[in-house]
Every structure is written in structure tokens, then in C-alpha cells.
PDB file of C-alpha atoms in Angstrom:
ATOM      1  CA  MET P 212      19.661  -4.428-102.996  1.00  0.00           C
ATOM      2  CA  ASP P 213      18.712  -1.076-104.485  1.00  0.00           C
ATOM      3  CA  TYR P 214      16.687   0.949-101.991  1.00  0.00           C
ATOM      4  CA  THR P 215      16.769   4.264-103.840  1.00  0.00           C
ATOM      5  CA  TYR P 216      12.970   4.170-104.042  1.00  0.00           C
ATOM      6  CA  ILE P 217      12.912   4.491-100.260  1.00  0.00           C
ATOM      7  CA  ASP P 218      15.204   7.539-100.465  1.00  0.00           C
ATOM      8  CA  ARG P 219      12.881   9.143-103.045  1.00  0.00           C
ATOM      9  CA  ASN P 220       9.723   8.366-101.087  1.00  0.00           C
ATOM     10  CA  LEU P 221      11.182   9.649 -97.839  1.00  0.00           C
ATOM     11  CA  SER P 222      12.396  12.850 -99.503  1.00  0.00           C
ATOM     12  CA  ARG P 223       8.909  13.445-100.885  1.00  0.00           C
ATOM     13  CA  VAL P 224       7.273  12.788 -97.504  1.00  0.00           C
ATOM     14  CA  LYS P 225       9.710  15.129 -95.746  1.00  0.00           C
ATOM     15  CA  ALA P 226       9.057  17.869 -98.318  1.00  0.00           C
ATOM     16  CA  ASP P 227       5.281  17.451 -97.875  1.00  0.00           C
ATOM     17  CA  LEU P 228       5.679  17.476 -94.097  1.00  0.00           C
ATOM     18  CA  LYS P 229       7.771  20.649 -94.223  1.00  0.00           C
ATOM     19  CA  ALA P 230       5.225  22.370 -96.496  1.00  0.00           C
ATOM     20  CA  ALA P 231       2.345  21.351 -94.227  1.00  0.00           C
ATOM     21  CA  CYS P 232       4.188  22.641 -91.162  1.00  0.00           C
ATOM     22  CA  GLU P 233       4.967  25.940 -92.826  1.00  0.00           C
ATOM     23  CA  ALA P 234       1.347  26.323 -93.963  1.00  0.00           C
ATOM     24  CA  GLY P 235       0.143  25.634 -90.430  1.00  0.00           C
ATOM     25  CA  GLY P 236       2.750  27.780 -88.704  1.00  0.00           C
ATOM     26  CA  TYR P 237       4.582  24.872 -87.070  1.00  0.00           C
ATOM     27  CA  ASP P 238       8.300  24.248 -86.795  1.00  0.00           C
ATOM     28  CA  PRO P 239       9.080  21.058 -88.783  1.00  0.00           C
ATOM     29  CA  GLU P 240      11.893  20.306 -86.327  1.00  0.00           C
ATOM     30  CA  GLY P 241       9.253  19.750 -83.633  1.00  0.00           C
ATOM     31  CA  VAL P 242       7.459  17.033 -85.622  1.00  0.00           C
ATOM     32  CA  ILE P 243       8.318  13.353 -85.284  1.00  0.00           C
ATOM     33  CA  LEU P 244       8.090  11.388 -88.506  1.00  0.00           C
ATOM     34  CA  MET P 245       6.906   7.821 -87.915  1.00  0.00           C
ATOM     35  CA  ALA P 246       7.028   5.346 -90.794  1.00  0.00           C
ATOM     36  CA  ALA P 247       4.206   2.801 -90.897  1.00  0.00           C
ATOM     37  CA  ILE P 248       5.946  -0.460 -91.779  1.00  0.00           C
ATOM     38  CA  LYS P 249       2.920  -2.626 -92.496  1.00  0.00           C
ATOM     39  CA  SER P 250       4.152  -4.289 -95.683  1.00  0.00           C
ATOM     40  CA  ALA P 251       7.891  -3.560 -95.501  1.00  0.00           C
ATOM     41  CA  GLU P 252      10.593  -6.198 -95.407  1.00  0.00           C
ATOM     42  CA  VAL P 253      13.017  -6.204 -92.466  1.00  0.00           C
ATOM     43  CA  GLU P 254      15.868  -5.133 -94.752  1.00  0.00           C
ATOM     44  CA  GLU P 255      13.842  -2.117 -95.919  1.00  0.00           C
ATOM     45  CA  ILE P 256      13.066  -1.134 -92.333  1.00  0.00           C
ATOM     46  CA  ASN P 257      16.708  -1.461 -91.314  1.00  0.00           C
ATOM     47  CA  TYR P 258      17.773   0.651 -94.307  1.00  0.00           C
ATOM     48  CA  LEU P 259      15.186   3.298 -93.461  1.00  0.00           C
ATOM     49  CA  HIS P 260      16.487   3.409 -89.904  1.00  0.00           C
ATOM     50  CA  THR P 261      20.247   2.907 -90.138  1.00  0.00           C
ATOM     51  CA  VAL P 262      20.937   4.670 -93.442  1.00  0.00           C
ATOM     52  CA  LEU P 263      18.180   7.275 -93.716  1.00  0.00           C
ATOM     53  CA  GLY P 264      17.864   8.030 -90.002  1.00  0.00           C
ATOM     54  CA  VAL P 265      14.168   7.335 -89.423  1.00  0.00           C
ATOM     55  CA  THR P 266      13.980   6.576 -85.711  1.00  0.00           C
ATOM     56  CA  HIS P 267      10.250   5.922 -85.248  1.00  0.00           C
ATOM     57  CA  VAL P 268       8.342   3.098 -86.922  1.00  0.00           C
ATOM     58  CA  GLY P 269       4.770   1.949 -86.453  1.00  0.00           C
ATOM     59  CA  GLU P 270       3.680  -1.668 -86.639  1.00  0.00           C
ATOM     60  CA  ASN P 271       0.016  -2.558 -86.833  1.00  0.00           C
ATOM     61  CA  ARG P 272       0.017  -6.344 -86.428  1.00  0.00           C
ATOM     62  CA  VAL P 273       1.281  -8.233 -83.406  1.00  0.00           C
ATOM     63  CA  GLN P 274       2.288 -11.315 -85.389  1.00  0.00           C
ATOM     64  CA  GLN P 275       4.293  -9.265 -87.895  1.00  0.00           C
ATOM     65  CA  LEU P 276       6.093  -7.444 -85.100  1.00  0.00           C
ATOM     66  CA  LEU P 277       7.023 -10.727 -83.449  1.00  0.00           C
ATOM     67  CA  GLU P 278       8.257 -12.218 -86.722  1.00  0.00           C
ATOM     68  CA  ARG P 279      10.506  -9.222 -87.459  1.00  0.00           C
ATOM     69  CA  TYR P 280      11.572  -8.095 -84.019  1.00  0.00           C
ATOM     70  CA  ASP P 281      14.808 -10.057 -83.590  1.00  0.00           C
ATOM     71  CA  ARG P 282      16.039  -9.073 -87.065  1.00  0.00           C
ATOM     72  CA  LEU P 283      15.477  -5.329 -86.654  1.00  0.00           C
ATOM     73  CA  GLU P 284      18.390  -2.990 -85.981  1.00  0.00           C
ATOM     74  CA  LYS P 285      16.877  -1.690 -82.748  1.00  0.00           C
ATOM     75  CA  GLU P 286      19.593   0.629 -81.433  1.00  0.00           C
ATOM     76  CA  GLY P 287      18.047   4.102 -81.520  1.00  0.00           C
ATOM     77  CA  LEU P 288      14.801   2.736 -82.983  1.00  0.00           C
ATOM     78  CA  SER P 289      11.433   3.467 -81.338  1.00  0.00           C
ATOM     79  CA  ILE P 290       8.745   0.954 -82.253  1.00  0.00           C
ATOM     80  CA  HIS P 291       5.135   2.045 -81.865  1.00  0.00           C
ATOM     81  CA  PHE P 292       2.107  -0.236 -82.019  1.00  0.00           C
ATOM     82  CA  ILE P 293      -0.450   1.487 -84.244  1.00  0.00           C
ATOM     83  CA  GLY P 294      -3.021  -1.224 -84.920  1.00  0.00           C
ATOM     84  CA  THR P 295      -6.021  -2.561 -83.095  1.00  0.00           C
ATOM     85  CA  LEU P 296      -4.767  -4.447 -80.056  1.00  0.00           C
ATOM     86  CA  GLN P 297      -6.564  -7.362 -78.447  1.00  0.00           C
ATOM     87  CA  THR P 298      -6.081  -7.779 -74.706  1.00  0.00           C
ATOM     88  CA  ASN P 299      -4.717 -11.311 -75.120  1.00  0.00           C
ATOM     89  CA  LYS P 300      -1.876  -9.977 -77.334  1.00  0.00           C
ATOM     90  CA  VAL P 301      -0.611  -7.252 -74.986  1.00  0.00           C
ATOM     91  CA  LYS P 302       1.763  -9.700 -73.286  1.00  0.00           C
ATOM     92  CA  TYR P 303       3.619 -10.267 -76.559  1.00  0.00           C
ATOM     93  CA  ILE P 304       4.427  -6.621 -77.319  1.00  0.00           C
ATOM     94  CA  ILE P 305       4.533  -4.778 -74.008  1.00  0.00           C
ATOM     95  CA  ASP P 306       8.324  -4.969 -73.739  1.00  0.00           C
ATOM     96  CA  LYS P 307       8.926  -4.366 -77.458  1.00  0.00           C
ATOM     97  CA  VAL P 308       7.130  -1.078 -78.119  1.00  0.00           C
ATOM     98  CA  CYS P 309       7.495   2.440 -76.759  1.00  0.00           C
ATOM     99  CA  MET P 310       3.877   3.476 -77.305  1.00  0.00           C
ATOM    100  CA  ILE P 311       0.483   1.930 -78.001  1.00  0.00           C
ATOM    101  CA  HIS P 312      -1.604   4.147 -80.281  1.00  0.00           C
ATOM    102  CA  SER P 313      -4.920   2.344 -79.969  1.00  0.00           C
ATOM    103  CA  LEU P 314      -6.180   2.307 -76.390  1.00  0.00           C
ATOM    104  CA  ASP P 315      -9.935   2.020 -76.767  1.00  0.00           C
ATOM    105  CA  SER P 316     -11.364   0.306 -73.677  1.00  0.00           C
ATOM    106  CA  GLN P 317     -11.049  -0.090 -69.926  1.00  0.00           C
ATOM    107  CA  THR P 318     -10.357  -3.795 -70.400  1.00  0.00           C
ATOM    108  CA  LEU P 319      -7.392  -3.037 -72.637  1.00  0.00           C
ATOM    109  CA  ALA P 320      -6.166  -0.333 -70.237  1.00  0.00           C
ATOM    110  CA  LYS P 321      -6.224  -2.806 -67.337  1.00  0.00           C
ATOM    111  CA  GLU P 322      -4.229  -5.368 -69.309  1.00  0.00           C
ATOM    112  CA  ILE P 323      -1.670  -2.829 -70.538  1.00  0.00           C
ATOM    113  CA  ASP P 324      -1.256  -1.597 -66.966  1.00  0.00           C
ATOM    114  CA  ARG P 325      -0.906  -5.131 -65.577  1.00  0.00           C
ATOM    115  CA  ARG P 326       1.622  -6.260 -68.184  1.00  0.00           C
ATOM    116  CA  ALA P 327       3.629  -3.035 -68.080  1.00  0.00           C
ATOM    117  CA  SER P 328       3.814  -3.267 -64.294  1.00  0.00           C
ATOM    118  CA  GLN P 329       5.119  -6.842 -64.534  1.00  0.00           C
ATOM    119  CA  HIS P 330       7.975  -5.555 -66.705  1.00  0.00           C
ATOM    120  CA  GLY P 331       8.660  -2.486 -64.560  1.00  0.00           C
ATOM    121  CA  LEU P 332       7.511  -0.214 -67.368  1.00  0.00           C
ATOM    122  CA  VAL P 333       5.237   2.768 -67.770  1.00  0.00           C
ATOM    123  CA  MET P 334       3.640   2.477 -71.212  1.00  0.00           C
ATOM    124  CA  ASP P 335       2.883   5.599 -73.212  1.00  0.00           C
ATOM    125  CA  VAL P 336      -0.531   5.387 -74.868  1.00  0.00           C
ATOM    126  CA  LEU P 337      -2.764   7.316 -77.207  1.00  0.00           C
ATOM    127  CA  VAL P 338      -6.505   7.029 -76.712  1.00  0.00           C
ATOM    128  CA  GLU P 339      -8.205   6.088 -79.954  1.00  0.00           C
ATOM    129  CA  ILE P 340     -11.208   8.288 -80.628  1.00  0.00           C
ATOM    130  CA  ASN P 341     -13.977   7.241 -82.994  1.00  0.00           C
ATOM    131  CA  SER P 342     -14.413  10.825 -84.165  1.00  0.00           C
ATOM    132  CA  GLY P 343     -16.803   9.911 -86.971  1.00  0.00           C
ATOM    133  CA  GLU P 344     -18.917   7.833 -84.581  1.00  0.00           C
ATOM    134  CA  GLU P 345     -18.808   4.983 -87.077  1.00  0.00           C
ATOM    135  CA  GLU P 346     -20.347   1.704 -85.920  1.00  0.00           C
ATOM    136  CA  ASN P 347     -17.724  -0.418 -87.687  1.00  0.00           C
ATOM    137  CA  LYS P 348     -14.733   1.381 -86.110  1.00  0.00           C
ATOM    138  CA  SER P 349     -13.208   0.969 -82.697  1.00  0.00           C
ATOM    139  CA  GLY P 350     -12.421   3.855 -80.420  1.00  0.00           C
ATOM    140  CA  ILE P 351     -13.967   5.933 -77.689  1.00  0.00           C
ATOM    141  CA  LEU P 352     -16.914   8.080 -78.736  1.00  0.00           C
ATOM    142  CA  PRO P 353     -16.203  11.825 -78.500  1.00  0.00           C
ATOM    143  CA  SER P 354     -18.862  12.227 -75.810  1.00  0.00           C
ATOM    144  CA  ASP P 355     -17.084   9.631 -73.613  1.00  0.00           C
ATOM    145  CA  VAL P 356     -13.474  10.750 -74.071  1.00  0.00           C
ATOM    146  CA  GLU P 357     -13.183  13.016 -71.023  1.00  0.00           C
ATOM    147  CA  GLU P 358     -14.588  10.419 -68.630  1.00  0.00           C
ATOM    148  CA  PHE P 359     -12.453   7.662 -70.163  1.00  0.00           C
ATOM    149  CA  CYS P 360      -9.264   9.722 -69.897  1.00  0.00           C
ATOM    150  CA  MET P 361     -10.010  10.635 -66.282  1.00  0.00           C
ATOM    151  CA  SER P 362     -10.442   6.940 -65.483  1.00  0.00           C
ATOM    152  CA  LEU P 363      -6.912   6.221 -66.714  1.00  0.00           C
ATOM    153  CA  SER P 364      -5.486   8.001 -63.668  1.00  0.00           C
ATOM    154  CA  GLN P 365      -6.092   4.804 -61.672  1.00  0.00           C
ATOM    155  CA  PHE P 366      -3.369   3.020 -63.655  1.00  0.00           C
ATOM    156  CA  SER P 367       0.177   3.658 -62.469  1.00  0.00           C
ATOM    157  CA  SER P 368       1.815   1.927 -65.458  1.00  0.00           C
ATOM    158  CA  ILE P 369      -0.001   3.902 -68.163  1.00  0.00           C
ATOM    159  CA  ASN P 370       1.037   7.362 -69.333  1.00  0.00           C
ATOM    160  CA  LEU P 371      -1.605   9.096 -71.465  1.00  0.00           C
ATOM    161  CA  ARG P 372       0.267  11.056 -74.136  1.00  0.00           C
ATOM    162  CA  GLY P 373      -2.574  12.133 -76.409  1.00  0.00           C
ATOM    163  CA  PHE P 374      -5.167  11.008 -78.898  1.00  0.00           C
ATOM    164  CA  MET P 375      -5.413   9.197 -82.211  1.00  0.00           C
ATOM    165  CA  THR P 376      -8.257   9.161 -84.685  1.00  0.00           C
ATOM    166  CA  MET P 377      -8.975   8.117 -88.239  1.00  0.00           C
ATOM    167  CA  ALA P 378     -11.571  10.271 -89.944  1.00  0.00           C
ATOM    168  CA  PRO P 379     -14.298   8.589 -91.982  1.00  0.00           C
ATOM    169  CA  LYS P 380     -13.804   8.541 -95.726  1.00  0.00           C
ATOM    170  CA  CYS P 381     -15.158  11.821 -97.060  1.00  0.00           C
ATOM    171  CA  GLU P 382     -15.547  13.361-100.471  1.00  0.00           C
ATOM    172  CA  LYS P 383     -14.728  16.949 -99.498  1.00  0.00           C
ATOM    173  CA  LYS P 384     -11.972  18.390 -97.320  1.00  0.00           C
ATOM    174  CA  GLU P 385     -14.507  20.344 -95.263  1.00  0.00           C
ATOM    175  CA  GLU P 386     -16.199  17.089 -94.265  1.00  0.00           C
ATOM    176  CA  TYR P 387     -12.918  15.766 -92.821  1.00  0.00           C
ATOM    177  CA  LEU P 388     -12.574  18.794 -90.593  1.00  0.00           C
ATOM    178  CA  LYS P 389     -15.764  17.834 -88.740  1.00  0.00           C
ATOM    179  CA  SER P 390     -13.942  14.795 -87.319  1.00  0.00           C
ATOM    180  CA  TYR P 391     -11.265  16.927 -85.699  1.00  0.00           C
ATOM    181  CA  LYS P 392     -13.371  19.481 -83.787  1.00  0.00           C
TER     182      LYS P 392
END
């Protein structure tokens, strides 16, 4: 199959990433590129990883991850879970991902900790922040983030690595910046 479109898209993304890093004064070598694989076929993911060298991919649906997992070329591949995660689905992915990007409740933290402990793992997590304080979005409200993060210290199988947020849809760039203060 011809995957040259993946080569072109990746080249464009890398060029944009490099330009953004240079504009912000960051070293592009210190940035990890993670490909969201929501609608990709397994063959496309394997090509992206084994031929083009992308080592981090993000899956946002438990069922999709489970359907693809055994067919992925996993050597050297880090799989992140980037979608909303229900507590009853943690058991299916805990030993398949290197990080969960959507920790948004104590209940979920307890289940991640319990399941990770059962597998002898310490799971890296990002706390999801509802920076726009939108009623229809999940995540910890900005005013509750410090207390929530402090409470995670009770869990020995969770390693807080940082934060994740999705800004509300805005018309002007300046409006987006409000979500990241």
C-alpha cells in the first residue's frame, strides 16, 4: 500500500513543530511528538512507527485499543490513552499503555492505582483540567487542581507527570490564551 501521504503529513507536522519551538525559544529535540491514532488502520500505525520512527501514539477509545493491540508492532512503541476513561474500563488498558492523559476524578485515581498495583506497575498520569470551566466537559476545575493533585500522593501506583487541557472553541487567539493561565 502507498503510505506516502503519511510521510507528507508527518513532514508538515514536524516542520510546524520545529517552527513553533523556535518561535517559543524551545529546543525541538526536547519535544515528544505523539500521533493521535483515532481513525488510523493498524497498517498505517505500524508504518508510522516502524518506517517513520514515531514512537509515541495516543489512543482515545478503549475498544479500539483492544481491537488493534495484538496487531501493533509494539517494540519501541509507547501507547498513551488520551480519551475519557471510565473506571470500569481501566482493567482492560492498564497493562497496555504507558500513560493515561485523562485523570479527572478521585474514583478514577483509586481504580488506576488499584489496577496498576495488581500488575506491579506505577502508571504515569496527566490530570485533565477543565480550563474553560465548561459544563459539558470533564476535568478538574482550575480552582480544585491543587487540592486534587495533593490528594494523589496517597496512591503509590500513580505517578503524576503533568496536566492536560482542551481549550473551549474560541474565535480569537487571545481568547484561547485565557484557558492556559
